[in-house]
Short mmCIF file of C-alpha atoms in Angstrom, two decimals:
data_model
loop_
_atom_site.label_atom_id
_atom_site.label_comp_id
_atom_site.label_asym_id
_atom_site.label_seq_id
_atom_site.Cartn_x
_atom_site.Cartn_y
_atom_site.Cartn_z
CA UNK A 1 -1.40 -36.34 -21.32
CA UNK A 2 1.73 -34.30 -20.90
CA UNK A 3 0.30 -30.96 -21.92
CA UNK A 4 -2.79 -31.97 -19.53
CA UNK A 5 -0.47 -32.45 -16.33
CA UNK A 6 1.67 -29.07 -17.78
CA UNK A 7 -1.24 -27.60 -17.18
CA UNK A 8 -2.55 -28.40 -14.19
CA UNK A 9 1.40 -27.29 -12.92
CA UNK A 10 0.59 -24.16 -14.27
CA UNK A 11 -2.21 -24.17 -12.38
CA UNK A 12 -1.64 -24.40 -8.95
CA UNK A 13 1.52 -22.12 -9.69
CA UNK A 14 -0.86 -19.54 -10.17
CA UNK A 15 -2.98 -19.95 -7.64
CA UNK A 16 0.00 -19.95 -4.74
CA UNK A 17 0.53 -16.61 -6.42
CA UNK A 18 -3.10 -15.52 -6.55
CA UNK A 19 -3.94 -16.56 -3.32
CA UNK A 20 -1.60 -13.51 -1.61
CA UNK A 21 -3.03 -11.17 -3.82
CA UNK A 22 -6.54 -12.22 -2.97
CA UNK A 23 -5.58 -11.84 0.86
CA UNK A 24 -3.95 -8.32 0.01
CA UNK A 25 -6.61 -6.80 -2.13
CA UNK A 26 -9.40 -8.07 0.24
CA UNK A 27 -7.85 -6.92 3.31
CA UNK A 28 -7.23 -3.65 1.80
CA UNK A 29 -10.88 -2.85 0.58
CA UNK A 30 -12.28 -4.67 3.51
CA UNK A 31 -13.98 -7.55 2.41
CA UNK A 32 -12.61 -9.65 5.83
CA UNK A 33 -10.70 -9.05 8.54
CA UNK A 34 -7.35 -8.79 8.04
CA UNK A 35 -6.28 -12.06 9.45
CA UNK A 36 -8.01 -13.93 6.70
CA UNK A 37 -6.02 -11.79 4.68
CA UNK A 38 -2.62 -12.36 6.11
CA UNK A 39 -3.66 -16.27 6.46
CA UNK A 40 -4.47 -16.24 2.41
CA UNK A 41 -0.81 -14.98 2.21
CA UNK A 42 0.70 -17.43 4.32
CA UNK A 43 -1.34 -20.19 2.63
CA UNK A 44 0.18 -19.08 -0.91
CA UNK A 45 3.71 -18.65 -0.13
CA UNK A 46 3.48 -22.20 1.77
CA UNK A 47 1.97 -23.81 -1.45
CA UNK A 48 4.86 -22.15 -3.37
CA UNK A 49 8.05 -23.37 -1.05
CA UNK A 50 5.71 -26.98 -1.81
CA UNK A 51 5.21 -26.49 -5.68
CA UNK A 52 8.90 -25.21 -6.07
CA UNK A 53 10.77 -28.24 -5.80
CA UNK A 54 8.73 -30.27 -7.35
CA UNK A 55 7.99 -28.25 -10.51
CA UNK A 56 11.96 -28.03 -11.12
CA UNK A 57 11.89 -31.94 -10.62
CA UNK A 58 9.43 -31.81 -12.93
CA UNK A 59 11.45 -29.40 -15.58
CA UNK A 60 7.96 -27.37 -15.39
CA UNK A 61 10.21 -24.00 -16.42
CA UNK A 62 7.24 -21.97 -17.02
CA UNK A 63 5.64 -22.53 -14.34
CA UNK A 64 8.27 -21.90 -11.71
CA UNK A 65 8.42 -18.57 -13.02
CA UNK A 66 5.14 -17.36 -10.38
CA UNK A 67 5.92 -19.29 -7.31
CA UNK A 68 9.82 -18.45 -7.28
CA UNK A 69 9.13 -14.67 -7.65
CA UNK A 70 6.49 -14.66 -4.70
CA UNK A 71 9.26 -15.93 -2.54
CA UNK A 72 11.80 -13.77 -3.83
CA UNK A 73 9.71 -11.06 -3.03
CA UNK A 74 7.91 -12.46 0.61
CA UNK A 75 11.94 -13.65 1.77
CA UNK A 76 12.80 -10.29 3.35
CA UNK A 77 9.73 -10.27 5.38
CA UNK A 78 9.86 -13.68 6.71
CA UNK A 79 13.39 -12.85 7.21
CA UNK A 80 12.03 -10.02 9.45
CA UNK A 81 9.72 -11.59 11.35
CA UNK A 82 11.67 -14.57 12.50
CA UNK A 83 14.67 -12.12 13.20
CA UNK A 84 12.89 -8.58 15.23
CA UNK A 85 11.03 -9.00 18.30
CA UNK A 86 6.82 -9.01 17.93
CA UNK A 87 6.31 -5.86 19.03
CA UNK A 88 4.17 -2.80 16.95
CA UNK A 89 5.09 0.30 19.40
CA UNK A 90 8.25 1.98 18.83
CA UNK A 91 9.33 5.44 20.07
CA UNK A 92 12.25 7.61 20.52
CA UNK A 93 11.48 8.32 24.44
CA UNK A 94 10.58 4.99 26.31
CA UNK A 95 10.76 6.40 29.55
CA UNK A 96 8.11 8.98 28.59
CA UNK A 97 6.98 8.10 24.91
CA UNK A 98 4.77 10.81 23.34
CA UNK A 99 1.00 10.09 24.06
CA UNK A 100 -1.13 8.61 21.31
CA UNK A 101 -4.07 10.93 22.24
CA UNK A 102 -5.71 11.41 18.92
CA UNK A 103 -5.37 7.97 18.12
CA UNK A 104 -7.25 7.13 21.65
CA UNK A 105 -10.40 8.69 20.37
CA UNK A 106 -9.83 7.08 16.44
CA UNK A 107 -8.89 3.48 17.04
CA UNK A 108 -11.76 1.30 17.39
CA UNK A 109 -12.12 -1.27 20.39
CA UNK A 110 -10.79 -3.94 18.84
CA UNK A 111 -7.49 -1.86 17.54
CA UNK A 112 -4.55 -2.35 20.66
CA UNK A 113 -4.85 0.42 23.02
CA UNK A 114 -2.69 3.32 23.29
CA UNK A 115 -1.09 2.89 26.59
CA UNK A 116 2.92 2.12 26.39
CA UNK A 117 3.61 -1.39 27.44
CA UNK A 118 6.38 -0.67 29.57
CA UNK A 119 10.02 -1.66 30.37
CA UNK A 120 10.10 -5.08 28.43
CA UNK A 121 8.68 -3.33 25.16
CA UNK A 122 11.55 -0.48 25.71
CA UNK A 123 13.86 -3.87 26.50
CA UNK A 124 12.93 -5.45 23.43
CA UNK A 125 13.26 -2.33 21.42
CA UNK A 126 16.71 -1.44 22.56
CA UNK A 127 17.71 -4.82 21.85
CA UNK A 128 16.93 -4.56 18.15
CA UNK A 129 17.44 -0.82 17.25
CA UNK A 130 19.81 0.48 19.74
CA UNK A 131 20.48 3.66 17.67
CA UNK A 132 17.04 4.70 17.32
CA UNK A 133 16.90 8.09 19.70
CA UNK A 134 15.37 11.81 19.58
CA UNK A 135 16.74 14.37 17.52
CA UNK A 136 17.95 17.77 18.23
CA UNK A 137 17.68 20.64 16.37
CA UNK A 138 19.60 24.23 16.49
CA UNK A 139 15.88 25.28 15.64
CA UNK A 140 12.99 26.79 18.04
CA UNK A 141 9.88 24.00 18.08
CA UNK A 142 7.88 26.80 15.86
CA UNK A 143 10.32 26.07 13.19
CA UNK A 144 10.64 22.56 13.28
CA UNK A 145 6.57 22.38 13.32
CA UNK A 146 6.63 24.03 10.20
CA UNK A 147 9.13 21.84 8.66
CA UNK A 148 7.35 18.52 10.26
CA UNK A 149 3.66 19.53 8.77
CA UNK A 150 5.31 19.76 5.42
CA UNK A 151 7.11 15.94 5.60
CA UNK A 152 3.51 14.92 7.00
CA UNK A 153 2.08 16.47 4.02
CA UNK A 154 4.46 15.20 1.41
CA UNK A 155 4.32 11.63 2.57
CA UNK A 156 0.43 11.46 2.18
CA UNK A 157 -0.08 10.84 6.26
CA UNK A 158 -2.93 12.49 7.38
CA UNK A 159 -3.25 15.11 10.40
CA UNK A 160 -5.18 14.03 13.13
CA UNK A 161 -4.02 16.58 16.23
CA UNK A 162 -1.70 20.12 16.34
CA UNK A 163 -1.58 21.28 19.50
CA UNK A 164 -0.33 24.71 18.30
CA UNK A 165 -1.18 26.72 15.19
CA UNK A 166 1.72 29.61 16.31
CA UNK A 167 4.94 29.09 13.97
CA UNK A 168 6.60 31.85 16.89
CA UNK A 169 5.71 29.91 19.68
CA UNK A 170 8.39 27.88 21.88
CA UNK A 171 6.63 26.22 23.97
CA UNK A 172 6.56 21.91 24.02
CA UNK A 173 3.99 21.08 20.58
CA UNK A 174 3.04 17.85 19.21
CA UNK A 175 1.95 16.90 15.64
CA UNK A 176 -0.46 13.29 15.29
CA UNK A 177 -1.22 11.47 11.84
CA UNK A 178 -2.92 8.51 10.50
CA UNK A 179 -0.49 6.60 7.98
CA UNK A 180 -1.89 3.88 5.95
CA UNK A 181 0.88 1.04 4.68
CA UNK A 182 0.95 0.69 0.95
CA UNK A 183 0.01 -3.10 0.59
CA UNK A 184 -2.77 -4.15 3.37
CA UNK A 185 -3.59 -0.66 3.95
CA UNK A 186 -3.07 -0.84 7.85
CA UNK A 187 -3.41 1.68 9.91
CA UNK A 188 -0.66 3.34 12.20
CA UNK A 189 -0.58 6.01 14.25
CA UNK A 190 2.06 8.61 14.83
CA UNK A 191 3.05 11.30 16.94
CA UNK A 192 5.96 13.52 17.10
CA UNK A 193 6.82 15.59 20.11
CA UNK A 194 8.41 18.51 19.77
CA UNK A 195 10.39 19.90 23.24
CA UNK A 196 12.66 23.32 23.76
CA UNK A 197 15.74 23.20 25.07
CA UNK A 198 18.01 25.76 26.31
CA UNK A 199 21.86 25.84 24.11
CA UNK A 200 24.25 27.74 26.34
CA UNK A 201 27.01 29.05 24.61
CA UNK A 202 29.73 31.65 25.73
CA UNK A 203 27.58 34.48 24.04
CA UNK A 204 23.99 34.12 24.34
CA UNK A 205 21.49 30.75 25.69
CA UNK A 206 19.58 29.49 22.22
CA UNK A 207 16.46 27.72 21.94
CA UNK A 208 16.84 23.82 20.24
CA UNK A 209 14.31 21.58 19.79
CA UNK A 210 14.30 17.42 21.08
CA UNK A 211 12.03 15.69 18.58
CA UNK A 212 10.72 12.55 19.75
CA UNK A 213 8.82 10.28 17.62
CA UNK A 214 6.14 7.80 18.31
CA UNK A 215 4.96 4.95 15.84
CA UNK A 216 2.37 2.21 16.86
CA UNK A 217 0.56 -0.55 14.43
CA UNK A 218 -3.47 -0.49 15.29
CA UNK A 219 -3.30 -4.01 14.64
CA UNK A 220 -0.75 -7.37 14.65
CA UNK A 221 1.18 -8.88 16.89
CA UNK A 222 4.65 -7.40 14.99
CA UNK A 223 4.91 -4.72 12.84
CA UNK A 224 7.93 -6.33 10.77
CA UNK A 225 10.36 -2.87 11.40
CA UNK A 226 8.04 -0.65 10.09
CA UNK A 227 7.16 1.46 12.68
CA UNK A 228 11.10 2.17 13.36
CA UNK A 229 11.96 2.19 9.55
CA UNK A 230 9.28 4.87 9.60
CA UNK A 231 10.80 6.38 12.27
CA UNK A 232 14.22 6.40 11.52
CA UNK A 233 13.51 7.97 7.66
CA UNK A 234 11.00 10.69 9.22
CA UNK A 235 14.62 12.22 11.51
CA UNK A 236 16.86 11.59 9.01
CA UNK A 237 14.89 13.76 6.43
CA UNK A 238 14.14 15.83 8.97
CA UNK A 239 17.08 16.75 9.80
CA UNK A 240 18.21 17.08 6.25
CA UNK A 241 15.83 19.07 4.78
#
């Protein structure tokens, strides 16, 4: 009778663990919409914080093992959604964020639409990453478009929109991709303005470059910090590379 109700622990700690990955892979491949997915998630990690306690009451050691390890790993997110504002736009310029034009013509009609939200999103955004802001460059924006398309490239995002194909050029240019997120496999869209601006020194006026960034979730209510994690990594590598 023991080994019978051992197993039946074993069991259901399994299945809180099962359960997310269910709601991952079928969200991913597209077997449902993705908030069945999310609520498969949520449904596993809640029968884990239930199991938990009782399965150490219990002295069911091996079957803690799955549900403590799902949330281990689920913590920081919860962490970040009860923490960062529910928003899914974030951009360097909130006065006059880069347009999302490609991503007008790709997202379907049930994705959120392109169009900025306004002050309170900017509000909310300042509020949680108040050092998130363009970069400038000693470089000419023909430059820093070459240097861009390669990041692009090496991260795996694909182009969706170039307004310029002249490396020599100095004239404002924009870059769009599609970036998919490693687990769920949303989509996000991104664009990244590139702007001259004149350097005067005491010998000559140079040519810099303000890069703005723009990162928006095509679906969900929050994006958990990705879309300004994203961000934040794309100008700092930038920058260095």
């Amino acid at each position: 009778m023991e080994t019978f109700f051992a197993y039946r622990w074993l069991l259901g700690s399994l299945a809180s663990v099962l359960l997310p990955l269910l709601g991952v892979a079928g969200t991913r491949w597209h077997w449902w919409p993705y908030t069945l997915g999310l609520l498969l998630v949520v449904a596993g990690l809640g029968l884990a914080v239930l199991l938990l306690p009782l399965l150490l009451w219990q002295r069911q050691w091996l079957s803690v093992l799955p549900p403590l390890l799902l949330i281990l790993s689920l913590s920081p997110s919860v962490i970040r959604g009860l923490t960062l504002p529910a928003i899914h736009d974030i951009s360097t310029d909130t006065t006059e964020p880069p347009p999302l034009t490609a991503a007008a013509r790709l997202r379907a009609a049930s994705d959120h639409p392109t169009d900025y939200a306004g002050t309170e999103l900017a509000r909310q955004q300042q509020a949680a990453w108040p050092t998130l802001a363009p970069l400038v460059l000693a470089e000419p924006p023909g430059q820093v478009r070459t240097r861009a398309l390669a990041l692009i490239a090496q991260r795996g995002w694909t182009l969706t929109a170039d307004t310029s194909t002249d490396t020599a050029t100095d004239s404002e240019q924009q870059l769009e991709a599609v970036v998919s997120s490693r687990l769920f496999g949303f989509r996000d869209d991104v664009a990244i303005r590139l702007t001259p601006v004149e350097n005067e020194s005491d010998s000559h006026t140079a040519i810099h470059t303000r890069v703005d960034m723009r990162s928006a979730s095509r679906v969900g209510k929050s994006d958990l910090g990705a879309n300004a994690e994203r961000i934040r990594a794309f100008l700092v590598d930038l920058e260095q590379q």
